[in-house]
Amino acid sequence: MTVARTVELEGHIIDSGMMQQCFGVVMDLGGNFDVEVFEVGEHKDAESYCRMTVTADDEESLREILHELHQHGAHLSDPPNATLKPAPGDRVVPHGFYSTTNHPTKVRYDDEWLPVENIEMDCAVVVEPGADGDPGDERDAENGRDGGPRAYTKVLNAIEEGDLVVTDEAGVRVDPPERPRGSKGPFGFMQGGVSAERPSESLIREIAESVAETKAEGGSVLAVAGPAVIHSGAGDALARLVREGYVDMLSAGNGFAVHDLERGQYGTSLGMDVETLESPRKGHKHHIYTISEIIRAGGIEQAVEQGLVEEGVMYECVVNDAPYVLAGSIRDDGPLPDTITDAVEAQNAIREQAREADLVVMLSTLLHSVAVGNCLPSTTKVVCVDINPATVTQLLDRGSAQAIGMVTDVGTFVPKLAEVLVDDA
Amino acid sequence: MTVARTVELEGHIIDSGMMQQCFGVVMDLGGNFDVEVFEVGEHKDAESYCRMTVTADDEESLREILHELHQHGAHLSDPPNATLKPAPGDRVVPHGFYSTTNHPTKVRYDDEWLPVENIEMDCAVVVEPGADGDPGDERDAENGRDGGPRAYTKVLNAIEEGDLVVTDEAGVRVDPPERPRGSKGPFGFMQGGVSAERPSESLIREIAESVAETKAEGGSVLAVAGPAVIHSGAGDALARLVREGYVDMLSAGNGFAVHDLERGQYGTSLGMDVETLESPRKGHKHHIYTISEIIRAGGIEQAVEQGLVEEGVMYECVVNDAPYVLAGSIRDDGPLPDTITDAVEAQNAIREQAREADLVVMLSTLLHSVAVGNCLPSTTKVVCVDINPATVTQLLDRGSAQAIGMVTDVGTFVPKLAEVLVDDA
Amino acid sequence: MTVARTVELEGHIIDSGMMQQCFGVVMDLGGNFDVEVFEVGEHKDAESYCRMTVTADDEESLREILHELHQHGAHLSDPPNATLKPAPGDRVVPHGFYSTTNHPTKVRYDDEWLPVENIEMDCAVVVEPGADGDPGDERDAENGRDGGPRAYTKVLNAIEEGDLVVTDEAGVRVDPPERPRGSKGPFGFMQGGVSAERPSESLIREIAESVAETKAEGGSVLAVAGPAVIHSGAGDALARLVREGYVDMLSAGNGFAVHDLERGQYGTSLGMDVETLESPRKGHKHHIYTISEIIRAGGIEQAVEQGLVEEGVMYECVVNDAPYVLAGSIRDDGPLPDTITDAVEAQNAIREQAREADLVVMLSTLLHSVAVGNCLPSTTKVVCVDINPATVTQLLDRGSAQAIGMVTDVGTFVPKLAEVLVDDA
Amino acid sequence: MTVARTVELEGHIIDSGMMQQCFGVVMDLGGNFDVEVFEVGEHKDAESYCRMTVTADDEESLREILHELHQHGAHLSDPPNATLKPAPGDRVVPHGFYSTTNHPTKVRYDDEWLPVENIEMDCAVVVEPGADGDPGDERDAENGRDGGPRAYTKVLNAIEEGDLVVTDEAGVRVDPPERPRGSKGPFGFMQGGVSAERPSESLIREIAESVAETKAEGGSVLAVAGPAVIHSGAGDALARLVREGYVDMLSAGNGFAVHDLERGQYGTSLGMDVETLESPRKGHKHHIYTISEIIRAGGIEQAVEQGLVEEGVMYECVVNDAPYVLAGSIRDDGPLPDTITDAVEAQNAIREQAREADLVVMLSTLLHSVAVGNCLPSTTKVVCVDINPATVTQLLDRGSAQAIGMVTDVGTFVPKLAEVLVDDA
């Protein structure tokens, strides 16, 4: 047995995204809908109208759906009056009070819609009944009003005992703004972005699940890694992910490889010991010495074979047959013999990897991530991790259908990811 | 006389935003549409279908509309075959070649839809006709294919003379990805953000127009300003905007006022001369001395009356009766007698200003901008300027219907804005 | 004709950069110097000594040079007593009052050097003459002092009429901190730039050692925390650090407390479940509902007593008697009854905490960290963690002698810190 | 038993921080020192001199100390000749080769100090013995040299078998630059931290003066420009600076050139009209169409000759014979025929430009700025402009003796710079 209710959407419901959101809400929450009327305003200023019956399995689910629809501007076709409860004390609101959005809002009182004055986010709505014809009411005179009922916002600390406060959302109607049409000018419409404010460890766990799932389905994981992975001390963890088979391919640059190999040979990255944080004297030479040693050996694979390199990300790639592409760039030192110095050749090598990847994890490199991203269809899953929110935004802007952006520190991200994938598996 | 064409939308056209975008395109480009069929997929996995006739005033306009609709996934109900032209030389594409998106794409060849292999952004599409039953075709054998026709992407520098390249978008069909439904998990759907990469001076000119328009309509402009306005040398320009009546109200903090007053008294901001960039010896004391002088005078207005302050933003506010709110904060030195140290009182003062504002210009202050933004209805216009993209993103996230975010330097922004508004008026 | 004066530099004048700066000052300002004595402390703990005669063309130039030398720690070889002037009114300092640095400072009174108590930047120095043998002096008894003279800092708004305030810098001596020698550990010396490219987990381990060491020495750890600590899912870990006694005091804002309490009551932060990353429907109301529940209860302590709150950072503070200061700000919702809404009162509360702290850990809040930092002497250890490098740079710029800046994600930092301190202990 | 050695410091050893660092090195590494002679240059241009005996517990420790002292500019009082070893193969340096800093350097050969030509970081130093009176030596004639010995830098991949490479640091002397004295102007001295809070327009005026001064002295200005210069609408202003002779050389990437040429052909940058901010329909194709047109023309110069391009930065470079280097990268579309796709070749082209430059202005590109910066001696003036403070910090960290970092918007910076240089001249 199902329960149903009829709701209406009015206004620029297409332009404002209202219709799309409302349909989405119903489907996301497990309900169904039946569009009874759908009139599209065909001209610039014409409004549209949609009436639909929403069905859910039980009252609780239906209530949830209606709550969400309400937030997006839908309203019941037969709205009740708003519920009013007196505030039990100064600064104390009744339980279940209606908390405002910042959009134009009306409350239904005495079977009419009262606009809420001074709309502002996160306030209570107080209704003042009309003056009841009492000509001596001081407040009415003061307000220059004709004595009709009013509704207005009050912040919590301004609530006074006895204020009639709207509770629940029955009888409340919100009008989200529509997108300006035609020549839009410079004003944008509620653009969003990437926020650092998400629970980091939970998000890492979800990313780990995606990696594990991709592997379980026989898919291929491509890591795109910048030198910061090594500087930040995450080299061991990435090496571990390669060794344990969670990373199948590596796309990086000459710098990444050099720092990783330096760490393998000298225990330092750009001369700093990544364990003790000490900079051993002469450490600043390790970088260029590493390059000259690998050149002398003939390349990374040869250096591994000759026992020159015995650990690290590049070592694990060689030993575990994980293919790597080292793309050259104009800021490279050396470069290493393995580095593809021609940009077009390097792009072709990147392209091949990108096509095989089912999940791409981009770690602290804008240059290489853009290069890989350029070759990806919009259907490949992408995880993008960087400490700079602008980098994450830029990478996600490229239009992947399934993308996670995370503004965090790769130096703690990769170890935690490896811990969850390997230790907790 | 109008021209018309019938287009179809198929798939998760609501979820993907496709329908909303397509309706918007038609209206933005001055066309009309008539929805003939609209079937909503009511269940999670059901697809929707919409067929509509699009009308425009002339062929040229119609072609533009159809081009845009195409980009958003709509397609003609009677698709022609794709147009193929041979490449005139190696690395040279035919004029008007079709440049790919990164979404799954098909091209119509021989009255059938061929999926484009290895889809990737900004490529050409090359069609290889089938093997024509020639059993000896080497390439077919090589590819392990049955000799049917193929379509695939090629980057520009891989084009070879004679390649059959798709031109124009007739016979090309793009399938933008749909938003995953139900429990969405951590993967987001093509989130956008704020980019610094917009032409700065043109954008400043557009903002100037909005200010001028607001004033012409009798509206009120509220400037929310952080201390960086003064440090960055933009104090004179903001003072000018107050004097010339383009800024009606000021919302700021104790720090802003102190830096402005220091500049008025000593010509320095935090001890640095903002003209010569020299730090006069003892300059670092100017800050705290300024505060003690204003306290001695009894407040900013008194200091202006006593001739202690003869220029600057605060001076112009006093002289031009532009009301200002200085909200206190826990990092204030002093504070000045004018600073409202109680946060609740300060919020109330800010609230009153916010309600009167028709346009709010937020200049380099997250704290005060959030405080003002909290009190604004979603219908007030907002311009937000900061050098930190994260600040701009956070402020725009609050859901203003008409907002401009600009990632730029207030030190050059305000002077340019004043120049355009005052000198070029 | 030239004028001359003899100055002395003592202590680790080479290590601290003092000598270099002093020589530079004289040369930049057009003076000359003649080094009379220069004794280099050759061993780790040996101090150096330099006496030189400074010459300038006229008294004015010489005074300027001596002013600057003073700022860098040089002092006259024949110091006069400090000049004292009574404050002409409440909150009004005498003209030319001496404004403090955050370095250990002495003032010369009655031919002896008095250490300035509670040294803090941008304050006035008030001298209280001794008790003159009057055994009945109440204040002396109160202070548990023997009646000798005292010097201490006062912020401008605490000045009372008649206070004897030090003016000019004659008779004032500043001791800038020296750079720690030998194996330096992770603490930098008044460092400006901060790089994200340091091994994150190793650095966290070093910070953990500093915390453990401070505790082992009976010291006090003050955590300054922003709301991002809760959003990023690090609330549990911080609560744990309070419970286990690694954090003794908390300095935060209304927002931090609300988010923490919301998490305790609803499991969400700003409506998002920090474990599952789901946003439960109606979740966006949790924030404002939490506030109204705490107001109803009468405050945080009452809410804990009433069983309304059973976990989280605030809960652990209440249960473990860890004092907290919640400083109000103009962007607060509510605020909670515990929040100190007056900025001056809040600063005084912060000041008290700051003076007791031996190690301050600043977590993702610029506003509160600056407020606390303003009250710290340059000798207190500071750890500053933020994902925004500009924030870290700004906080370290304030000149702490022992500071670690770390550009990382608090959402992974705090859990790792707690893991190292508690689990690995 | 201890071992000892005498070292000397000469020059502006106080101003440059050299003395402080050297004393610090000895103490940090457990050694002791005895200052034998210390003569302070008392006047602006006088040099100082310090001779000291350094003592350590064993040879190994002493060697370490001397190595570090060397890096900071100290040298043995009895310097030996440099050790030269032949390179064992092409691109292979001898073990222990001396890796350069970017400071002016001399090597001791045949008991004389040879200045190292083309000093640049992380290179080997190759010594060419003199011509030995052989009048027929071709190379001498070629070089216009008198046949004396030479020392110069070589990057690792340019080393040829048999090259005489300096190993170890004996006989090598580094001269770190001194801090400019007196009125310092806007150029900082190897500064780390960068603040956005400086008066923008005043600073631009100072930068303009440096450019004008460099030109007046017959110097050469190299602009390093990223694509944001065009997106942000600053293309016209940069073109103007080339046309008016304030920019002599251009170092950029494929992306910069494409965006500039797109603007010249279509008036758009990435499809957006930089004047009107409108995105003309089909505008997003302009980017890839521009590339195909230039390929068709055969290159930029040909496109200018054929009248295809009639304005913009590249146009002005061609018309005014300002040499440009377009270095390829893996994120390039196309690329243009002018783009040097091989990273090593591109570096060599950049190196040549860098050596000729007297002032380098880096505009919104980290990649190209680092590449150019890598090739610069520490004595070249550098101006670095970016909206991201982390980029500016990273670029200034490389240790230029005279550098200005400015965190601002190139979209307003370049137009203002051109205005000051051209209009106000």
GROMACS .gro file of C-alpha atoms in nm, chain A residues 25 28-29 63-64 67-68 71 88 90-99 121-123 156-157 168-169 196-206 227-228 231-233 270 272-278 281 386-387 406-413 415-416 419, chain C residues 183-186 196-206 227-228 230-234 270 272-278 280-285 287-289 291-293 295-296 333-337 386-389 406-413 415-416 419:
model
  128
   25VAL     CA    1   1.454   1.429  -0.482
   28ASP     CA    2   1.664   0.960  -0.469
   29LEU     CA    3   1.430   0.904  -0.177
   63ARG     CA    4   0.693   1.319   0.473
   64GLU     CA    5   1.065   1.314   0.406
   67HIS     CA    6   1.014   1.810   0.326
   68GLU     CA    7   1.282   1.804   0.060
   71GLN     CA    8   1.312   2.312   0.032
   88PRO     CA    9   0.815   2.940   2.599
   90ASP     CA   10   1.297   3.479   2.599
   91ARG     CA   11   1.554   3.349   2.346
   92VAL     CA   12   1.384   3.008   2.356
   93VAL     CA   13   1.201   2.887   2.045
   94PRO     CA   14   0.931   2.616   2.043
   95HIS     CA   15   1.048   2.268   1.947
   96GLY     CA   16   1.043   2.205   1.574
   97PHE     CA   17   1.042   2.574   1.479
   98TYR     CA   18   1.074   2.653   1.111
   99SER     CA   19   1.427   2.771   1.028
  121MET     CA   20   1.890   3.266   0.668
  122ASP     CA   21   1.860   3.057   0.987
  123CYS     CA   22   1.595   3.265   1.159
  156LEU     CA   23   1.712   3.325   1.798
  157ASN     CA   24   1.846   3.565   2.054
  168ASP     CA   25   0.723   2.266   1.090
  169GLU     CA   26   0.700   2.361   0.725
  196ALA     CA   27   3.804   2.151   0.211
  197GLU     CA   28   3.544   2.107   0.480
  198ARG     CA   29   3.462   1.741   0.447
  199PRO     CA   30   3.550   1.468   0.692
  200SER     CA   31   3.890   1.363   0.568
  201GLU     CA   32   3.929   1.013   0.705
  202SER     CA   33   3.578   0.906   0.605
  203LEU     CA   34   3.635   1.036   0.257
  204ILE     CA   35   3.964   0.848   0.231
  205ARG     CA   36   3.780   0.533   0.332
  206GLU     CA   37   3.527   0.587   0.055
  227PRO     CA   38   5.717   1.513  -0.662
  228ALA     CA   39   5.528   1.636  -0.354
  231HIS     CA   40   5.878   1.528  -0.035
  232SER     CA   41   5.577   1.484   0.186
  233GLY     CA   42   5.698   1.140   0.291
  270LEU     CA   43   6.589   1.726  -0.210
  272MET     CA   44   6.617   1.637   0.354
  273ASP     CA   45   6.590   1.309   0.539
  274VAL     CA   46   6.220   1.231   0.522
  275GLU     CA   47   6.231   1.033   0.846
  276THR     CA   48   6.435   1.252   1.076
  277LEU     CA   49   6.370   1.585   0.901
  278GLU     CA   50   6.744   1.651   0.928
  281ARG     CA   51   7.535   1.813   0.514
  386ASP     CA   52   4.581   1.833  -0.382
  387ILE     CA   53   4.645   2.076  -0.100
  406MET     CA   54   3.977   1.624  -0.205
  407VAL     CA   55   4.172   1.914  -0.068
  408THR     CA   56   4.417   1.748   0.164
  409ASP     CA   57   4.780   1.670   0.226
  410VAL     CA   58   4.916   1.383   0.015
  411GLY     CA   59   5.168   1.324   0.291
  412THR     CA   60   4.891   1.195   0.515
  413PHE     CA   61   4.646   1.092   0.242
  415PRO     CA   62   4.964   0.650   0.397
  416LYS     CA   63   4.606   0.646   0.524
  419GLU     CA   64   4.655   0.157   0.561
 1033SER     CA   65   7.038   1.984   1.639
 1034LYS     CA   66   6.745   2.210   1.590
 1035GLY     CA   67   6.450   1.978   1.567
 1036PRO     CA   68   6.140   2.084   1.383
 1046ALA     CA   69   5.409   2.232   0.220
 1047GLU     CA   70   5.681   2.004   0.097
 1048ARG     CA   71   5.792   1.845   0.418
 1049PRO     CA   72   5.736   1.485   0.517
 1050SER     CA   73   5.400   1.505   0.688
 1051GLU     CA   74   5.398   1.199   0.909
 1052SER     CA   75   5.751   1.253   1.037
 1053LEU     CA   76   5.668   1.611   1.120
 1054ILE     CA   77   5.354   1.505   1.306
 1055ARG     CA   78   5.567   1.266   1.509
 1056GLU     CA   79   5.802   1.549   1.604
 1077PRO     CA   80   3.516   2.473   1.306
 1078ALA     CA   81   3.707   2.295   1.027
 1080ILE     CA   82   3.484   1.925   1.330
 1081HIS     CA   83   3.382   1.941   0.961
 1082SER     CA   84   3.694   1.756   0.866
 1083GLY     CA   85   3.607   1.476   1.103
 1084ALA     CA   86   3.884   1.540   1.355
 1120LEU     CA   87   2.650   2.134   0.922
 1122MET     CA   88   2.654   1.610   0.695
 1123ASP     CA   89   2.716   1.282   0.869
 1124VAL     CA   90   3.091   1.285   0.927
 1125GLU     CA   91   3.113   0.906   0.921
 1126THR     CA   92   2.900   0.814   0.621
 1127LEU     CA   93   2.929   1.145   0.433
 1128GLU     CA   94   2.554   1.125   0.380
 1130PRO     CA   95   2.043   1.309   0.614
 1131ARG     CA   96   1.731   1.490   0.505
 1132LYS     CA   97   1.661   1.778   0.742
 1133GLY     CA   98   2.030   1.766   0.833
 1134HIS     CA   99   2.073   2.132   0.749
 1135LYS     CA  100   1.843   2.213   1.040
 1137HIS     CA  101   2.289   2.334   1.323
 1138ILE     CA  102   2.024   2.581   1.432
 1139TYR     CA  103   1.837   2.320   1.635
 1141ILE     CA  104   2.183   2.607   1.924
 1142SER     CA  105   1.824   2.628   2.038
 1143GLU     CA  106   1.861   2.312   2.249
 1145ILE     CA  107   2.001   2.777   2.489
 1146ARG     CA  108   1.705   2.590   2.631
 1183ASP     CA  109   2.460   3.189   1.479
 1184GLY     CA  110   2.285   3.199   1.814
 1185PRO     CA  111   2.511   3.248   1.996
 1186LEU     CA  112   2.539   2.988   2.270
 1187PRO     CA  113   2.501   3.115   2.627
 1236ASP     CA  114   4.635   2.500   0.835
 1237ILE     CA  115   4.566   2.386   0.482
 1238ASN     CA  116   4.615   2.738   0.355
 1239PRO     CA  117   4.985   2.828   0.335
 1256MET     CA  118   5.261   2.286   0.889
 1257VAL     CA  119   5.050   2.310   0.579
 1258THR     CA  120   4.829   2.007   0.604
 1259ASP     CA  121   4.474   1.884   0.652
 1260VAL     CA  122   4.353   1.899   1.013
 1261GLY     CA  123   4.120   1.615   0.925
 1262THR     CA  124   4.415   1.380   0.900
 1263PHE     CA  125   4.656   1.573   1.125
 1265PRO     CA  126   4.379   1.181   1.426
 1266LYS     CA  127   4.743   1.101   1.346
 1269GLU     CA  128   4.733   0.805   1.739
   0.00000   0.00000   0.00000
